[in-house]
Amino acid sequence: MKDATKCLHSGYSPKNTEPRVMPIVQSTTYVYDSTDDVAAVFDEPTKSLIYSRFANPTVMAVENKIADLEGGVGAMCTTSGQAANLLAILNICNAGDSFISTTQIYGGTVNLFAFTLKKLGIECIFVGHDATDEEIHAAFKPNTKAVFGETLANPALTVFDIERYANIAHAHGVPLIVDNTFATPILCKPFEFGADIVTHSTSKYMDGHALQIGGVIVDSGNFNWDNGNFPELVEPDPSYHGLSYTKTYGKQAYILKARMQLMRDFGCYPAAHSAFLLNLGLETLPVRMKQYCENALTVAKYLESNDKVESVMYPALESNESYPLAKKYLKGCSGVITFVIKGGKENAVKFMDSLKLASNEVHVADIRTCVLHPASETHRQLTDEQLEAAGINSGMVRFSVGLEDINDILDDLKQAFANVK
Ligand SMILES: *Cc1c(COP(=O)(O)O)cnc(C)c1O
């Protein structure tokens, strides 16, 4: 099946007389005929359902759809994108370990990596997004367990060189984790370029309608965990009666460990109703992504020709430094554009407050056009050095182009610019 078909049909195939639409299984638990039957499920938890803290049929249908779209062997939904990135790292890093991340990533992820994981004894080693191969190799320590980057960085909108980072990670025997939130599998499939694990904030384009927060981790099944660096995936897990994830689950070792061990203990699993809404978003994802890309390219070209704009970051523009990488990795650059307005923060704020159609909101990838000032909002907790490393300037505006008529979006921009000196 091609993507558009998978979006409608993967994950749920009703049999004779069953509902056409994926049902919402709103139940915390599942019944069994006997105590022995329940005991058997604890021995082999992937065979049936135990409890909705870590598995539910509605959520699993969506997980299978997303795994299919990314070309992976399995997926696990979480209650937020933050939880997805947290568990993706915790699944392979313990206190005393480190991992490498590029600096051009989402501000919330910077906080998680630089501060909260540090408290748990896990060090994040940041490398600049334009680091050379030698610099990245040099950042590795004997305890480094993963490499992390964002396909299309939020909000810097640089394109991550997936293949280059995958080769470097693999040379050190560790996986590459890619946060594919802005691209979605419709615009980029990181596994095709060597990534091993993909994460998403489904709160963005996948949900698409600004209805609910969610996340997902997808496993390519390609990484060889039995290479000496990941004994927790290979050796018996004392918290699961001595089970070895690689021996028992083969290619699905990583994603089933995340579910059976981390989701069991952290319990950040979405409700069935949330998964149902996410599925509605996924059904129309290909149509929406195409239109977002088209609208955003028109807006980006308009901004580029506007003399009140200092610079525009949209990798589909030929003038953009990431253009060659965008051509290689992406079928389109999503609806998000960042640009720097002349006159710094004062003009950025004046411009944003003058917009009438576009709403000022702490969100991105909404179906409605929305706008945000990263330096004073999403990235407010970052230091000046971190802001600079994340590619954020005080005159920077993050403009998330929606699916309104393009002429209305352009008219709104024009009238707002008229208010700026
Ligand atoms: C929003 C976002 C996150 C965090 O996701 P939430 O669903 O808000 O928790 C992580 N990564 C990227 C790239 C994001 O845009």
PDB file of N, CA and C and ligand atoms in Angstrom, residues 79-85 105-106 108-109 148 150 152-154 179-182 199-204 212-215 363-364 398, ligand 1:
ATOM      1  N   THR A  79       1.717   9.748  25.967  1.00  0.00           N
ATOM      2  CA  THR A  79       0.771  10.842  26.183  1.00  0.00           C
ATOM      3  C   THR A  79       1.289  12.196  25.704  1.00  0.00           C
ATOM      4  N   SER A  80       2.547  12.273  25.287  1.00  0.00           N
ATOM      5  CA  SER A  80       3.065  13.524  24.726  1.00  0.00           C
ATOM      6  C   SER A  80       4.329  13.234  23.929  1.00  0.00           C
ATOM      7  N   GLY A  81       4.738  14.205  23.136  1.00  0.00           N
ATOM      8  CA  GLY A  81       6.009  14.087  22.420  1.00  0.00           C
ATOM      9  C   GLY A  81       7.172  14.078  23.396  1.00  0.00           C
ATOM     10  N   GLN A  82       7.041  14.846  24.481  1.00  0.00           N
ATOM     11  CA  GLN A  82       8.082  14.869  25.503  1.00  0.00           C
ATOM     12  C   GLN A  82       8.285  13.469  26.087  1.00  0.00           C
ATOM     13  N   ALA A  83       7.175  12.791  26.384  1.00  0.00           N
ATOM     14  CA  ALA A  83       7.258  11.437  26.948  1.00  0.00           C
ATOM     15  C   ALA A  83       7.899  10.492  25.936  1.00  0.00           C
ATOM     16  N   ALA A  84       7.625  10.698  24.644  1.00  0.00           N
ATOM     17  CA  ALA A  84       8.212   9.822  23.615  1.00  0.00           C
ATOM     18  C   ALA A  84       9.735   9.967  23.609  1.00  0.00           C
ATOM     19  N   ASN A  85      10.223  11.218  23.613  1.00  0.00           N
ATOM     20  CA  ASN A  85      11.678  11.406  23.599  1.00  0.00           C
ATOM     21  C   ASN A  85      12.317  10.941  24.901  1.00  0.00           C
ATOM     22  N   ILE A 105      17.350  21.714  18.112  1.00  0.00           N
ATOM     23  CA  ILE A 105      16.190  20.882  18.426  1.00  0.00           C
ATOM     24  C   ILE A 105      15.177  21.737  19.184  1.00  0.00           C
ATOM     25  N   TYR A 106      14.024  21.171  19.397  1.00  0.00           N
ATOM     26  CA  TYR A 106      12.922  21.826  20.100  1.00  0.00           C
ATOM     27  C   TYR A 106      13.347  22.242  21.526  1.00  0.00           C
ATOM     28  N   GLY A 108      11.773  22.409  24.373  1.00  0.00           N
ATOM     29  CA  GLY A 108      11.364  21.480  25.433  1.00  0.00           C
ATOM     30  C   GLY A 108      12.309  20.286  25.505  1.00  0.00           C
ATOM     31  N   THR A 109      12.798  19.869  24.359  1.00  0.00           N
ATOM     32  CA  THR A 109      13.731  18.738  24.319  1.00  0.00           C
ATOM     33  C   THR A 109      15.087  19.165  24.887  1.00  0.00           C
ATOM     34  N   PHE A 148      21.073  11.768  18.567  1.00  0.00           N
ATOM     35  CA  PHE A 148      19.710  12.291  18.405  1.00  0.00           C
ATOM     36  C   PHE A 148      19.710  13.551  17.527  1.00  0.00           C
ATOM     37  N   GLU A 150      16.687  16.221  14.926  1.00  0.00           N
ATOM     38  CA  GLU A 150      15.325  16.455  14.399  1.00  0.00           C
ATOM     39  C   GLU A 150      15.377  16.634  12.885  1.00  0.00           C
ATOM     40  N   LEU A 152      13.447  18.119  10.699  1.00  0.00           N
ATOM     41  CA  LEU A 152      13.266  19.541  10.384  1.00  0.00           C
ATOM     42  C   LEU A 152      13.204  20.209  11.753  1.00  0.00           C
ATOM     43  N   ALA A 153      14.256  20.943  12.109  1.00  0.00           N
ATOM     44  CA  ALA A 153      14.358  21.438  13.475  1.00  0.00           C
ATOM     45  C   ALA A 153      13.293  22.487  13.799  1.00  0.00           C
ATOM     46  N   ASN A 154      12.712  22.338  14.996  1.00  0.00           N
ATOM     47  CA  ASN A 154      11.724  23.287  15.502  1.00  0.00           C
ATOM     48  C   ASN A 154      12.422  24.206  16.507  1.00  0.00           C
ATOM     49  N   ASP A 179      13.793  12.635  15.675  1.00  0.00           N
ATOM     50  CA  ASP A 179      12.473  13.213  15.953  1.00  0.00           C
ATOM     51  C   ASP A 179      11.948  13.738  14.619  1.00  0.00           C
ATOM     52  N   ASN A 180      10.927  13.065  14.101  1.00  0.00           N
ATOM     53  CA  ASN A 180      10.425  13.333  12.741  1.00  0.00           C
ATOM     54  C   ASN A 180       9.112  14.126  12.767  1.00  0.00           C
ATOM     55  N   THR A 181       8.903  14.882  13.847  1.00  0.00           N
ATOM     56  CA  THR A 181       7.626  15.571  14.073  1.00  0.00           C
ATOM     57  C   THR A 181       7.179  16.464  12.910  1.00  0.00           C
ATOM     58  N   PHE A 182       8.012  17.406  12.511  1.00  0.00           N
ATOM     59  CA  PHE A 182       7.566  18.373  11.494  1.00  0.00           C
ATOM     60  C   PHE A 182       7.413  17.737  10.117  1.00  0.00           C
ATOM     61  N   THR A 199      10.933   9.230  16.614  1.00  0.00           N
ATOM     62  CA  THR A 199       9.945   9.699  17.587  1.00  0.00           C
ATOM     63  C   THR A 199       9.125  10.805  16.936  1.00  0.00           C
ATOM     64  N   HIS A 200       7.949  11.055  17.507  1.00  0.00           N
ATOM     65  CA  HIS A 200       7.090  12.134  17.034  1.00  0.00           C
ATOM     66  C   HIS A 200       6.379  12.772  18.212  1.00  0.00           C
ATOM     67  N   SER A 201       6.124  14.060  18.083  1.00  0.00           N
ATOM     68  CA  SER A 201       5.056  14.664  18.848  1.00  0.00           C
ATOM     69  C   SER A 201       3.856  14.580  17.911  1.00  0.00           C
ATOM     70  N   THR A 202       2.884  13.725  18.241  1.00  0.00           N
ATOM     71  CA  THR A 202       1.708  13.611  17.361  1.00  0.00           C
ATOM     72  C   THR A 202       0.779  14.811  17.546  1.00  0.00           C
ATOM     73  N   SER A 203       1.098  15.655  18.554  1.00  0.00           N
ATOM     74  CA  SER A 203       0.311  16.871  18.806  1.00  0.00           C
ATOM     75  C   SER A 203       0.327  17.820  17.601  1.00  0.00           C
ATOM     76  N   LYS A 204       1.313  17.650  16.725  1.00  0.00           N
ATOM     77  CA  LYS A 204       1.495  18.581  15.605  1.00  0.00           C
ATOM     78  C   LYS A 204       0.709  18.083  14.392  1.00  0.00           C
ATOM     79  N   GLN A 212      -5.314  17.506  20.829  1.00  0.00           N
ATOM     80  CA  GLN A 212      -4.769  16.752  21.966  1.00  0.00           C
ATOM     81  C   GLN A 212      -3.279  16.533  21.816  1.00  0.00           C
ATOM     82  N   ILE A 213      -2.643  16.436  22.968  1.00  0.00           N
ATOM     83  CA  ILE A 213      -1.206  16.184  23.035  1.00  0.00           C
ATOM     84  C   ILE A 213      -0.965  14.676  22.914  1.00  0.00           C
ATOM     85  N   GLY A 214       0.101  14.311  22.230  1.00  0.00           N
ATOM     86  CA  GLY A 214       0.449  12.894  22.122  1.00  0.00           C
ATOM     87  C   GLY A 214       1.823  12.709  21.513  1.00  0.00           C
ATOM     88  N   GLY A 215       2.342  11.493  21.639  1.00  0.00           N
ATOM     89  CA  GLY A 215       3.640  11.190  21.046  1.00  0.00           C
ATOM     90  C   GLY A 215       3.705   9.743  20.630  1.00  0.00           C
ATOM     91  N   HIS A 363       1.522  26.914  19.933  1.00  0.00           N
ATOM     92  CA  HIS A 363       1.330  25.692  19.174  1.00  0.00           C
ATOM     93  C   HIS A 363       1.927  25.915  17.805  1.00  0.00           C
ATOM     94  N   VAL A 364       2.031  24.835  17.069  1.00  0.00           N
ATOM     95  CA  VAL A 364       2.569  24.900  15.722  1.00  0.00           C
ATOM     96  C   VAL A 364       1.939  23.728  14.988  1.00  0.00           C
ATOM     97  N   ARG A 398       8.036  32.554  14.454  1.00  0.00           N
ATOM     98  CA  ARG A 398       7.718  31.235  13.887  1.00  0.00           C
ATOM     99  C   ARG A 398       6.291  31.306  13.364  1.00  0.00           C
TER     100      ARG A 398
HETATM  101  C1  LIG B   1       6.237  19.828  20.150  1.00  0.00           C
HETATM  102  C2  LIG B   1       7.444  19.027  19.953  1.00  0.00           C
HETATM  103  C3  LIG B   1       7.878  18.098  20.907  1.00  0.00           C
HETATM  104  C4  LIG B   1       7.154  17.893  22.226  1.00  0.00           C
HETATM  105  O1  LIG B   1       5.912  17.345  21.975  1.00  0.00           O
HETATM  106  P1  LIG B   1       4.635  17.541  22.950  1.00  0.00           P
HETATM  107  O2  LIG B   1       3.613  16.709  22.271  1.00  0.00           O
HETATM  108  O3  LIG B   1       4.333  18.994  22.997  1.00  0.00           O
HETATM  109  O4  LIG B   1       5.042  17.013  24.272  1.00  0.00           O
HETATM  110  C5  LIG B   1       9.005  17.344  20.638  1.00  0.00           C
HETATM  111  N1  LIG B   1       9.684  17.513  19.486  1.00  0.00           N
HETATM  112  C6  LIG B   1       9.299  18.404  18.545  1.00  0.00           C
HETATM  113  C7  LIG B   1      10.092  18.538  17.297  1.00  0.00           C
HETATM  114  C8  LIG B   1       8.183  19.196  18.751  1.00  0.00           C
HETATM  115  O5  LIG B   1       7.812  20.079  17.803  1.00  0.00           O
END
